[in-house]
Amino acid sequence: MVNGLYSARNGMMLLQEMMDNTTHNLSNATTAGFKKSLMASIAQVEHRRNDELKLHQDEEHQMSENYIDYSQGSMIITDNPFDLALEREGFFEVETENGIRYTRNGSFTRNAMGELVTLQGYKVLGEDGRPISMDEAHEFAVSASGKVYADGKDVGKLSIVDFPDKRTQLGREGFNLYYAKNGDEPDRAVNTTLKQGFLEASNVSVVDSMVEMIRFQRNYEANQKSVTSSDETLAKAVSEIGRVG
C-alpha cells in the first residue's frame, strides 16, 4: 500500500515536469525560429521480497531525457527586408556579452552604427567574424547563399553554421539563443538556403500541445485519486488494528 503511494507521488512529479515543459513550448508558439522541447520518460518496475520474504514490487518513474526538436518550422512572409529565414539546417552567429551564440530567429534590424543586429541588440556576424555593417545604405539585400549587399555593394556574407550533433553539442538559453556546451567550433552549414522577407515560425503545434496538457492533467488527477484512496485505506487499517488491540 505504501509502495502505491510512492509510485503515485513519483508519477505526479514527472507529470508536473512534463506539464511545465509543454507550457514553455506553448508560451513560445509565436516566437520566430523557436524549437520545441520534448521529454522522454522511463518506468522501472522491480519485483523482490521484503524482510518477511513477502513478494512486492517497487515502481519508479523518472525523466530520462529532455531534448530539442530541431525540425523545420513553416515560412511566414513579412516583406520586411531585415527579416531572414533559414531553410533546412543552420544557425546565425551573433555576438553577445557572454560570447558567440547561435539562433534560428532571423528577426533583425539595424542599429545606430549601421550594423545588423537582433532585436535584443546582439550583432549579427559575418564569415570573417565581424559584424555585418551597411552604414547609411538605403537598400539592404541578402542572397540565397547569405551574401549581403548595401545599395548594391557587397559588404560581407552572413555566417551560417551548424553542429554535427546538436543534441549533445548545443544548449539553450534565453532570447532563443543556443551555446556550444563544450566550446566546440561549429561547421559551415551546407545546403542551407536563406530567404529574405520571411521568418521561420516556431515548430510548436498549439493543438498538439493542448492535447498533451489535457492528457497530463487527467493522468495527474488519476494519481491524486490513487493517493487519496491509499491514504484512506491506510487510515482505516490503522484505526481497525487499533480497535482490535
Short mmCIF file of C-alpha atoms in Angstrom, two decimals:
data_model
loop_
_atom_site.label_atom_id
_atom_site.label_comp_id
_atom_site.label_asym_id
_atom_site.label_seq_id
_atom_site.Cartn_x
_atom_site.Cartn_y
_atom_site.Cartn_z
CA MET A 1 0.00 0.00 0.00
CA VAL A 2 2.82 2.38 0.90
CA ASN A 3 4.57 1.47 -2.34
CA GLY A 4 1.45 2.61 -4.18
CA LEU A 5 1.73 6.00 -2.51
CA TYR A 6 5.36 6.37 -3.60
CA SER A 7 4.58 5.28 -7.17
CA ALA A 8 1.71 7.78 -7.46
CA ARG A 9 3.86 10.54 -5.98
CA ASN A 10 6.70 9.89 -8.44
CA GLY A 11 4.21 9.82 -11.30
CA MET A 12 2.75 13.17 -10.23
CA MET A 13 6.20 14.75 -10.02
CA LEU A 14 7.07 13.53 -13.52
CA LEU A 15 3.74 14.74 -14.92
CA GLN A 16 4.36 18.17 -13.39
CA GLU A 17 7.73 18.35 -15.18
CA MET A 18 6.09 17.36 -18.44
CA MET A 19 3.33 19.92 -17.95
CA ASP A 20 5.91 22.66 -17.29
CA ASN A 21 7.79 21.68 -20.45
CA THR A 22 4.63 21.79 -22.59
CA THR A 23 3.67 25.15 -21.06
CA HIS A 24 7.10 26.52 -22.00
CA ASN A 25 6.60 25.32 -25.57
CA LEU A 26 3.14 26.91 -25.77
CA SER A 27 4.44 30.24 -24.49
CA ASN A 28 6.84 30.31 -27.47
CA ALA A 29 4.37 29.16 -30.12
CA THR A 30 4.65 32.56 -31.82
CA THR A 31 8.41 33.06 -31.30
CA ALA A 32 10.23 33.09 -34.63
CA GLY A 33 12.66 30.20 -35.05
CA PHE A 34 11.76 28.59 -31.71
CA LYS A 35 12.33 24.84 -31.43
CA LYS A 36 10.14 22.84 -29.05
CA SER A 37 11.48 20.76 -26.18
CA LEU A 38 10.50 17.11 -25.91
CA MET A 39 10.71 14.83 -22.89
CA ALA A 40 11.26 11.09 -22.68
CA SER A 41 10.40 9.21 -19.50
CA ILE A 42 11.11 5.72 -18.23
CA ALA A 43 9.32 3.49 -15.75
CA GLN A 44 11.23 0.86 -13.80
CA VAL A 45 9.45 -1.96 -12.01
CA GLU A 46 11.39 -4.13 -9.55
CA HIS A 47 9.99 -7.30 -8.01
CA ARG A 48 11.62 -8.52 -4.80
CA ARG A 49 10.92 -9.96 -1.37
CA ASN A 50 10.91 -7.93 1.83
CA ASP A 51 12.34 -8.90 5.22
CA GLU A 52 9.36 -11.20 5.77
CA LEU A 53 10.00 -12.85 2.38
CA LYS A 54 6.75 -11.46 1.04
CA LEU A 55 6.83 -10.61 -2.66
CA HIS A 56 6.22 -6.97 -3.57
CA GLN A 57 7.13 -4.57 -6.35
CA ASP A 58 8.72 -1.14 -6.45
CA GLU A 59 7.91 1.27 -9.28
CA GLU A 60 9.93 4.30 -10.24
CA HIS A 61 9.03 6.91 -12.84
CA GLN A 62 11.56 9.48 -13.96
CA MET A 63 12.58 11.66 -16.87
CA SER A 64 15.30 10.07 -18.96
CA GLU A 65 15.90 12.93 -21.40
CA ASN A 66 14.82 16.46 -22.24
CA TYR A 67 15.84 17.27 -25.79
CA ILE A 68 15.14 19.83 -28.50
CA ASP A 69 13.29 19.05 -31.72
CA TYR A 70 15.16 20.95 -34.45
CA SER A 71 12.66 20.19 -37.22
CA GLN A 72 11.91 22.96 -39.72
CA GLY A 73 9.21 25.49 -38.95
CA SER A 74 6.95 26.91 -41.66
CA MET A 75 7.88 30.07 -43.56
CA ILE A 76 5.98 33.29 -42.87
CA ILE A 77 6.06 36.14 -45.40
CA THR A 78 6.75 39.52 -43.76
CA ASP A 79 8.13 41.57 -46.71
CA ASN A 80 10.49 43.20 -44.19
CA PRO A 81 13.99 43.19 -45.76
CA PHE A 82 15.58 42.75 -42.31
CA ASP A 83 13.65 39.51 -41.68
CA LEU A 84 15.70 36.48 -42.72
CA ALA A 85 14.78 32.80 -42.57
CA LEU A 86 16.91 29.68 -42.90
CA GLU A 87 15.62 26.70 -44.84
CA ARG A 88 16.95 23.32 -43.68
CA GLU A 89 19.93 23.20 -41.31
CA GLY A 90 21.98 26.01 -39.81
CA PHE A 91 22.11 28.88 -37.33
CA PHE A 92 23.00 32.55 -37.48
CA GLU A 93 26.03 33.57 -35.39
CA VAL A 94 25.56 36.55 -33.07
CA GLU A 95 27.89 38.33 -30.66
CA THR A 96 26.62 38.72 -27.08
CA GLU A 97 28.15 39.88 -23.81
CA ASN A 98 28.60 36.19 -22.94
CA GLY A 99 30.36 35.29 -26.18
CA ILE A 100 29.25 33.84 -29.50
CA ARG A 101 25.73 32.45 -29.58
CA TYR A 102 23.57 30.81 -32.25
CA THR A 103 19.97 31.41 -33.26
CA ARG A 104 17.34 30.48 -35.84
CA ASN A 105 15.43 33.70 -35.17
CA GLY A 106 16.16 35.95 -38.14
CA SER A 107 14.11 38.92 -36.97
CA PHE A 108 16.85 41.53 -37.33
CA THR A 109 17.16 45.30 -37.54
CA ARG A 110 19.85 47.96 -37.98
CA ASN A 111 21.41 49.84 -35.05
CA ALA A 112 22.59 53.45 -34.91
CA MET A 113 26.01 52.42 -36.25
CA GLY A 114 24.52 50.78 -39.32
CA GLU A 115 25.17 47.23 -38.09
CA LEU A 116 22.80 44.30 -38.49
CA VAL A 117 21.60 43.28 -35.02
CA THR A 118 18.99 41.13 -33.30
CA LEU A 119 16.02 42.79 -31.60
CA GLN A 120 17.98 42.47 -28.33
CA GLY A 121 20.88 44.43 -29.85
CA TYR A 122 23.25 41.49 -30.42
CA LYS A 123 25.44 41.96 -33.51
CA VAL A 124 24.95 39.51 -36.36
CA LEU A 125 28.31 38.20 -37.55
CA GLY A 126 29.72 37.60 -40.99
CA GLU A 127 32.00 34.77 -42.08
CA ASP A 128 35.00 36.99 -41.29
CA GLY A 129 33.92 37.07 -37.62
CA ARG A 130 32.99 40.77 -37.75
CA PRO A 131 29.55 42.41 -37.55
CA ILE A 132 27.69 43.00 -40.81
CA SER A 133 27.81 46.77 -41.40
CA MET A 134 25.80 48.62 -44.01
CA ASP A 135 26.38 52.21 -42.80
CA GLU A 136 23.69 54.54 -44.12
CA ALA A 137 22.65 52.41 -47.08
CA HIS A 138 19.07 52.81 -48.26
CA GLU A 139 18.77 49.38 -49.85
CA PHE A 140 19.56 46.17 -47.99
CA ALA A 141 19.56 42.85 -49.81
CA VAL A 142 20.66 39.31 -48.98
CA SER A 143 21.16 36.50 -51.48
CA ALA A 144 20.04 32.90 -51.00
CA SER A 145 23.63 31.99 -50.08
CA GLY A 146 23.86 34.72 -47.42
CA LYS A 147 25.78 37.44 -49.26
CA VAL A 148 24.81 40.92 -48.03
CA TYR A 149 24.51 43.94 -50.29
CA ALA A 150 24.09 47.57 -49.19
CA ASP A 151 22.97 49.82 -52.05
CA GLY A 152 24.23 47.13 -54.42
CA LYS A 153 27.68 46.92 -52.80
CA ASP A 154 28.90 43.58 -51.41
CA VAL A 155 29.51 44.21 -47.68
CA GLY A 156 30.04 40.65 -46.48
CA LYS A 157 28.47 37.23 -46.10
CA LEU A 158 26.40 36.06 -43.15
CA SER A 159 27.97 33.37 -41.01
CA ILE A 160 25.60 30.41 -41.13
CA VAL A 161 26.89 27.45 -39.15
CA ASP A 162 25.80 24.05 -37.93
CA PHE A 163 26.82 21.34 -35.45
CA PRO A 164 27.17 17.63 -36.34
CA ASP A 165 25.38 16.52 -33.16
CA LYS A 166 23.09 19.29 -31.95
CA ARG A 167 21.62 17.18 -29.11
CA THR A 168 24.95 16.85 -27.32
CA GLN A 169 26.77 19.96 -28.54
CA LEU A 170 24.13 22.68 -28.12
CA GLY A 171 22.41 24.06 -25.04
CA ARG A 172 19.51 26.51 -24.90
CA GLU A 173 19.46 29.85 -23.09
CA GLY A 174 17.30 32.97 -23.06
CA PHE A 175 16.23 35.09 -26.06
CA ASN A 176 16.01 31.98 -28.28
CA LEU A 177 19.80 31.58 -28.29
CA TYR A 178 21.96 28.47 -28.18
CA TYR A 179 25.51 27.99 -26.92
CA ALA A 180 28.19 25.38 -27.57
CA LYS A 181 28.20 23.20 -24.43
CA ASN A 182 31.85 22.16 -24.65
CA GLY A 183 33.15 25.15 -26.57
CA ASP A 184 33.02 23.13 -29.81
CA GLU A 185 33.62 25.05 -33.01
CA PRO A 186 30.73 24.77 -35.49
CA ASP A 187 31.00 23.83 -39.14
CA ARG A 188 29.84 25.93 -42.05
CA ALA A 189 26.25 24.99 -42.88
CA VAL A 190 25.77 23.29 -46.23
CA ASN A 191 22.65 23.01 -48.38
CA THR A 192 21.10 25.92 -46.46
CA THR A 193 19.01 28.49 -48.29
CA LEU A 194 18.38 31.96 -46.88
CA LYS A 195 15.08 33.71 -47.63
CA GLN A 196 14.81 37.49 -47.24
CA GLY A 197 11.47 38.95 -46.22
CA PHE A 198 10.50 35.76 -44.41
CA LEU A 199 10.62 34.43 -40.86
CA GLU A 200 10.71 30.82 -39.77
CA ALA A 201 7.74 30.10 -37.49
CA SER A 202 8.03 28.13 -34.27
CA ASN A 203 7.69 24.37 -34.78
CA VAL A 204 5.31 24.15 -31.80
CA SER A 205 1.83 22.87 -32.65
CA VAL A 206 -0.68 24.62 -30.39
CA VAL A 207 -3.30 21.91 -30.94
CA ASP A 208 -0.90 19.05 -30.13
CA SER A 209 0.38 20.89 -27.06
CA MET A 210 -3.15 21.47 -25.74
CA VAL A 211 -3.99 17.79 -26.23
CA GLU A 212 -0.83 16.88 -24.30
CA MET A 213 -1.75 19.21 -21.44
CA ILE A 214 -5.22 17.66 -21.16
CA ARG A 215 -3.70 14.17 -21.09
CA PHE A 216 -1.15 15.16 -18.43
CA GLN A 217 -3.89 16.78 -16.32
CA ARG A 218 -6.08 13.69 -16.44
CA ASN A 219 -3.19 11.39 -15.54
CA TYR A 220 -2.25 13.73 -12.69
CA GLU A 221 -5.80 13.62 -11.36
CA ALA A 222 -5.78 9.79 -11.59
CA ASN A 223 -2.61 9.71 -9.49
CA GLN A 224 -4.21 12.10 -6.99
CA LYS A 225 -7.17 9.76 -6.63
CA SER A 226 -4.79 6.84 -6.13
CA VAL A 227 -3.02 8.71 -3.32
CA THR A 228 -6.32 9.62 -1.67
CA SER A 229 -7.59 6.03 -1.92
CA SER A 230 -4.37 4.58 -0.50
CA ASP A 231 -4.36 7.13 2.31
CA GLU A 232 -7.97 6.35 3.27
CA THR A 233 -7.26 2.61 3.21
CA LEU A 234 -4.19 3.01 5.40
CA ALA A 235 -6.09 5.22 7.84
CA LYS A 236 -8.89 2.65 8.03
CA ALA A 237 -6.42 -0.20 8.56
CA VAL A 238 -4.63 1.62 11.38
CA SER A 239 -7.92 2.53 13.01
CA GLU A 240 -9.28 -1.02 12.90
CA ILE A 241 -5.99 -2.53 14.07
CA GLY A 242 -6.06 -0.10 16.97
CA ARG A 243 -9.55 -1.22 17.99
CA VAL A 244 -8.65 -4.90 17.77
CA GLY A 245 -5.67 -4.31 20.03
#
